[in-house]
XYZ file of N, CA, C and O in Angstrom:
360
model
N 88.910 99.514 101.624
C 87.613 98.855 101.622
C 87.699 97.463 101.007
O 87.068 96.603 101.622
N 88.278 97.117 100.043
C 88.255 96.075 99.410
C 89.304 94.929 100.069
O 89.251 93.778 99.637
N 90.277 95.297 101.151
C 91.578 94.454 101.990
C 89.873 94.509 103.162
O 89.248 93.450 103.100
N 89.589 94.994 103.574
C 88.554 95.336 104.800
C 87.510 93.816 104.627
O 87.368 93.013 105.549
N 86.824 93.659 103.172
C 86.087 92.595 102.676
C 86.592 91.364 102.452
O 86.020 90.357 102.870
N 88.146 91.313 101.509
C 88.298 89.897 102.107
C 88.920 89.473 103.021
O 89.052 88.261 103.192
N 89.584 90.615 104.029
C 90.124 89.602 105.735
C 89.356 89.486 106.123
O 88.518 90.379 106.001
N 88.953 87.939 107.121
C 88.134 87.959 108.448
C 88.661 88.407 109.331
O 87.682 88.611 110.049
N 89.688 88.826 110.016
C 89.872 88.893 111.325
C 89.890 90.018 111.573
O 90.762 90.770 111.138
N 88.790 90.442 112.437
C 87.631 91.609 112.938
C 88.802 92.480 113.724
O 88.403 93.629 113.537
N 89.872 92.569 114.402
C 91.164 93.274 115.093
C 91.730 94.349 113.271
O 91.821 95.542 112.982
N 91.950 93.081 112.556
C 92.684 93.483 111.313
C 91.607 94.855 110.654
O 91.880 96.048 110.526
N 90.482 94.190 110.367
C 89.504 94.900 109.741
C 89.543 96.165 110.610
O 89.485 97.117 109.831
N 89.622 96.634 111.981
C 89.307 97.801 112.832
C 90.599 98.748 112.743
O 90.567 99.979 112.745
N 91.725 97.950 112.664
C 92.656 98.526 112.493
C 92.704 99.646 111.077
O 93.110 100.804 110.984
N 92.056 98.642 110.009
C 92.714 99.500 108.841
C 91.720 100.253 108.470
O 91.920 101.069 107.571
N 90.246 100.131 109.167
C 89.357 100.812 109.257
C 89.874 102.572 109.862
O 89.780 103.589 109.175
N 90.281 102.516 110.963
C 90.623 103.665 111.496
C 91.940 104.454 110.779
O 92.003 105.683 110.763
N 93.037 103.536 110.158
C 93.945 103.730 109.424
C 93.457 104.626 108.202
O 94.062 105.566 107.687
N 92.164 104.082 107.853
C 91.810 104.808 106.960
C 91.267 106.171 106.901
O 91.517 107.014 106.040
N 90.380 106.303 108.067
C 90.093 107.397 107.855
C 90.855 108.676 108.409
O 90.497 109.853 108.448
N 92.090 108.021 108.850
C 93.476 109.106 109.614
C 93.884 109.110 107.715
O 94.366 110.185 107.360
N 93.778 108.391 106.940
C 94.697 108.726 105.802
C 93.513 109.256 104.982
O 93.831 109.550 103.830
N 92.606 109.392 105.206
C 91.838 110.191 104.234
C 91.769 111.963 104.984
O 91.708 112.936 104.232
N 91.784 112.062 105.948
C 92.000 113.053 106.585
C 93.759 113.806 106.283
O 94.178 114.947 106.087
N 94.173 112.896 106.352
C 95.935 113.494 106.434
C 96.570 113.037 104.987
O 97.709 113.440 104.749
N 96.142 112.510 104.351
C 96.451 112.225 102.758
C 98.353 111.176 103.470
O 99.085 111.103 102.483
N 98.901 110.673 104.445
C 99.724 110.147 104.392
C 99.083 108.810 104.787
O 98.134 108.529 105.518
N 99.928 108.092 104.053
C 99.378 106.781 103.961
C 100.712 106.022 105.019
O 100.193 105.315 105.883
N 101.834 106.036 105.078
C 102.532 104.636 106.118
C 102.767 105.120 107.554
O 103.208 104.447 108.486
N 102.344 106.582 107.569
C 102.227 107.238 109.098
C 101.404 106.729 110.061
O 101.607 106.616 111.270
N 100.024 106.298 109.104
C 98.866 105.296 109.749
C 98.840 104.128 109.817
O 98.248 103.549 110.728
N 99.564 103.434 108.734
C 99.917 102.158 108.701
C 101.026 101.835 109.608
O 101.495 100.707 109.456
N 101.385 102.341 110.233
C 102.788 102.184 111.255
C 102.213 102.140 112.546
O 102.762 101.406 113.367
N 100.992 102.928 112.959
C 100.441 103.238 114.170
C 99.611 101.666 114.293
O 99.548 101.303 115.468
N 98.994 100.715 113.332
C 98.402 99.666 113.006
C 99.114 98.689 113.722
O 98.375 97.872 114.272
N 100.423 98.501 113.902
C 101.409 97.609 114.794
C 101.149 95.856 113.732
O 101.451 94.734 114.139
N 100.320 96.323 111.930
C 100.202 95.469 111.129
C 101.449 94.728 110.156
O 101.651 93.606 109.691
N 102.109 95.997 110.148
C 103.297 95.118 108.933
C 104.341 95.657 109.415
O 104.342 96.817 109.827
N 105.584 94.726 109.429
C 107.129 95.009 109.572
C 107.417 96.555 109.695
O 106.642 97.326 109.130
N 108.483 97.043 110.400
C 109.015 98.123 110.355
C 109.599 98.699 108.564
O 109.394 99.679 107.848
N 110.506 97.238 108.462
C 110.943 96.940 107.046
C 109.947 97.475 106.307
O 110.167 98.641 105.977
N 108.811 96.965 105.894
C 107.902 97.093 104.944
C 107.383 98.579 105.028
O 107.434 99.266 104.007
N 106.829 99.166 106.335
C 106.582 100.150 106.671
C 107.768 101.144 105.942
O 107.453 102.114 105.252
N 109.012 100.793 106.177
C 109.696 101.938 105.429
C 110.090 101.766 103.864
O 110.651 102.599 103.152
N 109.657 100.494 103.528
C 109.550 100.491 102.648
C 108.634 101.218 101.399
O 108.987 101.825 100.388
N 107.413 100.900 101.899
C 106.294 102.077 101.894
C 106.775 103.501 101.804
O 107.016 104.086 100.748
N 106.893 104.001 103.020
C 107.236 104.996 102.972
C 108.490 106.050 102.080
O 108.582 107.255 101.850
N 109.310 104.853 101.775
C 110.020 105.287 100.197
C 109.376 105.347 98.879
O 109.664 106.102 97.950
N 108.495 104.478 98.924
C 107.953 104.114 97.973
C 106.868 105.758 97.850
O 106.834 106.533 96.894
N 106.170 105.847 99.041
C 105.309 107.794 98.950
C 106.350 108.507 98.203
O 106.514 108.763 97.010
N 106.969 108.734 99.226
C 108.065 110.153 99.154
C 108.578 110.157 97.828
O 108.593 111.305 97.384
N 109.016 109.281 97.004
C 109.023 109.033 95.807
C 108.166 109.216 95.118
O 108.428 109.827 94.082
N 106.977 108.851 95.323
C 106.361 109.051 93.940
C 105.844 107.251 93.682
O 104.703 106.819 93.517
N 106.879 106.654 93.718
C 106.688 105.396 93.348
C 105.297 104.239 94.384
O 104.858 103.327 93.683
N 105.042 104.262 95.016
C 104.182 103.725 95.882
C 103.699 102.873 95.520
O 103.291 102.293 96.526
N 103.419 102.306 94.637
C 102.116 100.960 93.390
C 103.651 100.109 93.052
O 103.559 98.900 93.264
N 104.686 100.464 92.683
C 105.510 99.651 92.793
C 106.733 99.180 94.150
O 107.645 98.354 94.122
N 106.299 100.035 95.176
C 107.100 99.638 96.677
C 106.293 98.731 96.963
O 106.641 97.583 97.241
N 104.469 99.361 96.910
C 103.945 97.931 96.963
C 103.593 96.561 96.873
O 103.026 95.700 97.545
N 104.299 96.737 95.489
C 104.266 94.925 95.031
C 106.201 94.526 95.474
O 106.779 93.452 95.301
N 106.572 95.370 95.853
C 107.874 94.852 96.442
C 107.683 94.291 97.706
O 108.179 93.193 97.961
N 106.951 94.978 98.621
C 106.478 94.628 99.813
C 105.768 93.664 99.802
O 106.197 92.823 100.592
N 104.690 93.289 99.187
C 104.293 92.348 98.780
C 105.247 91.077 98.448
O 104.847 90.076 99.042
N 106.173 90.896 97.815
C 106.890 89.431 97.534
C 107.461 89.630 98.517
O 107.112 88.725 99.275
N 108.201 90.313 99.052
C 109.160 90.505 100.399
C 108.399 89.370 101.726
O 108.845 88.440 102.397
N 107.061 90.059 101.623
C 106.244 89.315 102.841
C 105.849 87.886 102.376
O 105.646 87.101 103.302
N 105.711 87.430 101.189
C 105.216 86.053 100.301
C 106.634 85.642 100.977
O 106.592 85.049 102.055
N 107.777 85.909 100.432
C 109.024 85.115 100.777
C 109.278 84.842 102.192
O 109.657 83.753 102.620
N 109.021 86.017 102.986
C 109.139 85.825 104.195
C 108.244 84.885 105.273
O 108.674 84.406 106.323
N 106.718 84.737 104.661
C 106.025 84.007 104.807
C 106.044 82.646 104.692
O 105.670 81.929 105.620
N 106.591 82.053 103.263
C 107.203 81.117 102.682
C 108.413 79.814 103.570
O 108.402 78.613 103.839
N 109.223 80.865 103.723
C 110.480 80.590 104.516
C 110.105 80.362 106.180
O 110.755 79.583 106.878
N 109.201 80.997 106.587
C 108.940 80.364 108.349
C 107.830 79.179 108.008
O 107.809 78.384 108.948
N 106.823 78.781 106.869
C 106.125 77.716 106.619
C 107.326 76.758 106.763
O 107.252 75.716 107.414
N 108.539 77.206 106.060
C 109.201 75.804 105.456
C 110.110 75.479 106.867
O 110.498 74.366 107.222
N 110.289 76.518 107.427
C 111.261 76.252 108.917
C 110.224 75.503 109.607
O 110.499 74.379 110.027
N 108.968 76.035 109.788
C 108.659 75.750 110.616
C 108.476 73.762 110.405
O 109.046 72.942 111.125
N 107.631 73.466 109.353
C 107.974 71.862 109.214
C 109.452 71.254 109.073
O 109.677 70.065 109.299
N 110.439 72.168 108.682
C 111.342 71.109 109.032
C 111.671 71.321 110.660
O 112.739 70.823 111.015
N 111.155 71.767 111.341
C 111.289 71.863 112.983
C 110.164 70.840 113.567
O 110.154 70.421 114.724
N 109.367 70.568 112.714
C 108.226 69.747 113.619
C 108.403 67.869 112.907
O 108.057 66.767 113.333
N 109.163 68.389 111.589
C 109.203 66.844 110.783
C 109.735 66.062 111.579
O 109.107 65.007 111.670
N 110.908 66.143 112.393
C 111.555 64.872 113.268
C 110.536 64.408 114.271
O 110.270 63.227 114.500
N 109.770 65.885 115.082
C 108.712 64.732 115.837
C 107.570 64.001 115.422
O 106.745 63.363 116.076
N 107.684 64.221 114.184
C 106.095 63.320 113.262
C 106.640 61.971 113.157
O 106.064 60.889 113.039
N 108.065 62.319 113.237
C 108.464 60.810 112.703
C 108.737 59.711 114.027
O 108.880 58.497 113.876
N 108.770 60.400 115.287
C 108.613 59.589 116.114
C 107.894 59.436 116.614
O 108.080 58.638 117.533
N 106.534 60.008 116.479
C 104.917 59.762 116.447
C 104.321 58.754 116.057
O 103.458 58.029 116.553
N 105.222 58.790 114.496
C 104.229 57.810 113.706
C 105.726 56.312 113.676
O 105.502 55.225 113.143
């Protein structure tokens, strides 16, 4: 509910809407999140170590920097892929 309030994008929100109530029904949480077609396979099994364990609140903030870094790193590719044509623009 609270990921539901601050995304806008109404696909995202429906997704984890229905995600949710398959995981309130089935108490597994990355079985539904996998069916979402929302986060990496990676992350997804990451998650899912993180249940089966026990550990889950900390797979999560692993998953979490995993996706910051990964996020990070195609921002920075991506301008140094577009910087040479700015420069023959301008």
């Amino acid at each position: 509910d609270i990921v539901n309030n601050v995304i806008d994008n109404a696909i995202l929100v429906a997704a984890l809407k229905k995600a949710k109530e398959e995981i309130i029904k089935e108490g597994k949480i990355t079985k539904h999140l996998k069916n979402t077609n929302i986060f990496l396979p990676v992350s997804i099994y990451m998650m899912k170590t993180g249940e089966e364990s026990g550990k889950l609140a900390e797979m999560l903030i692993k998953v979490g920097n995993d996706t910051e870094v990964r996020l990070l790193e195609s921002i920075d590719n991506f301008v140094a892929a577009i910087n040479p044509m700015m420069v023959l623009v301008v």
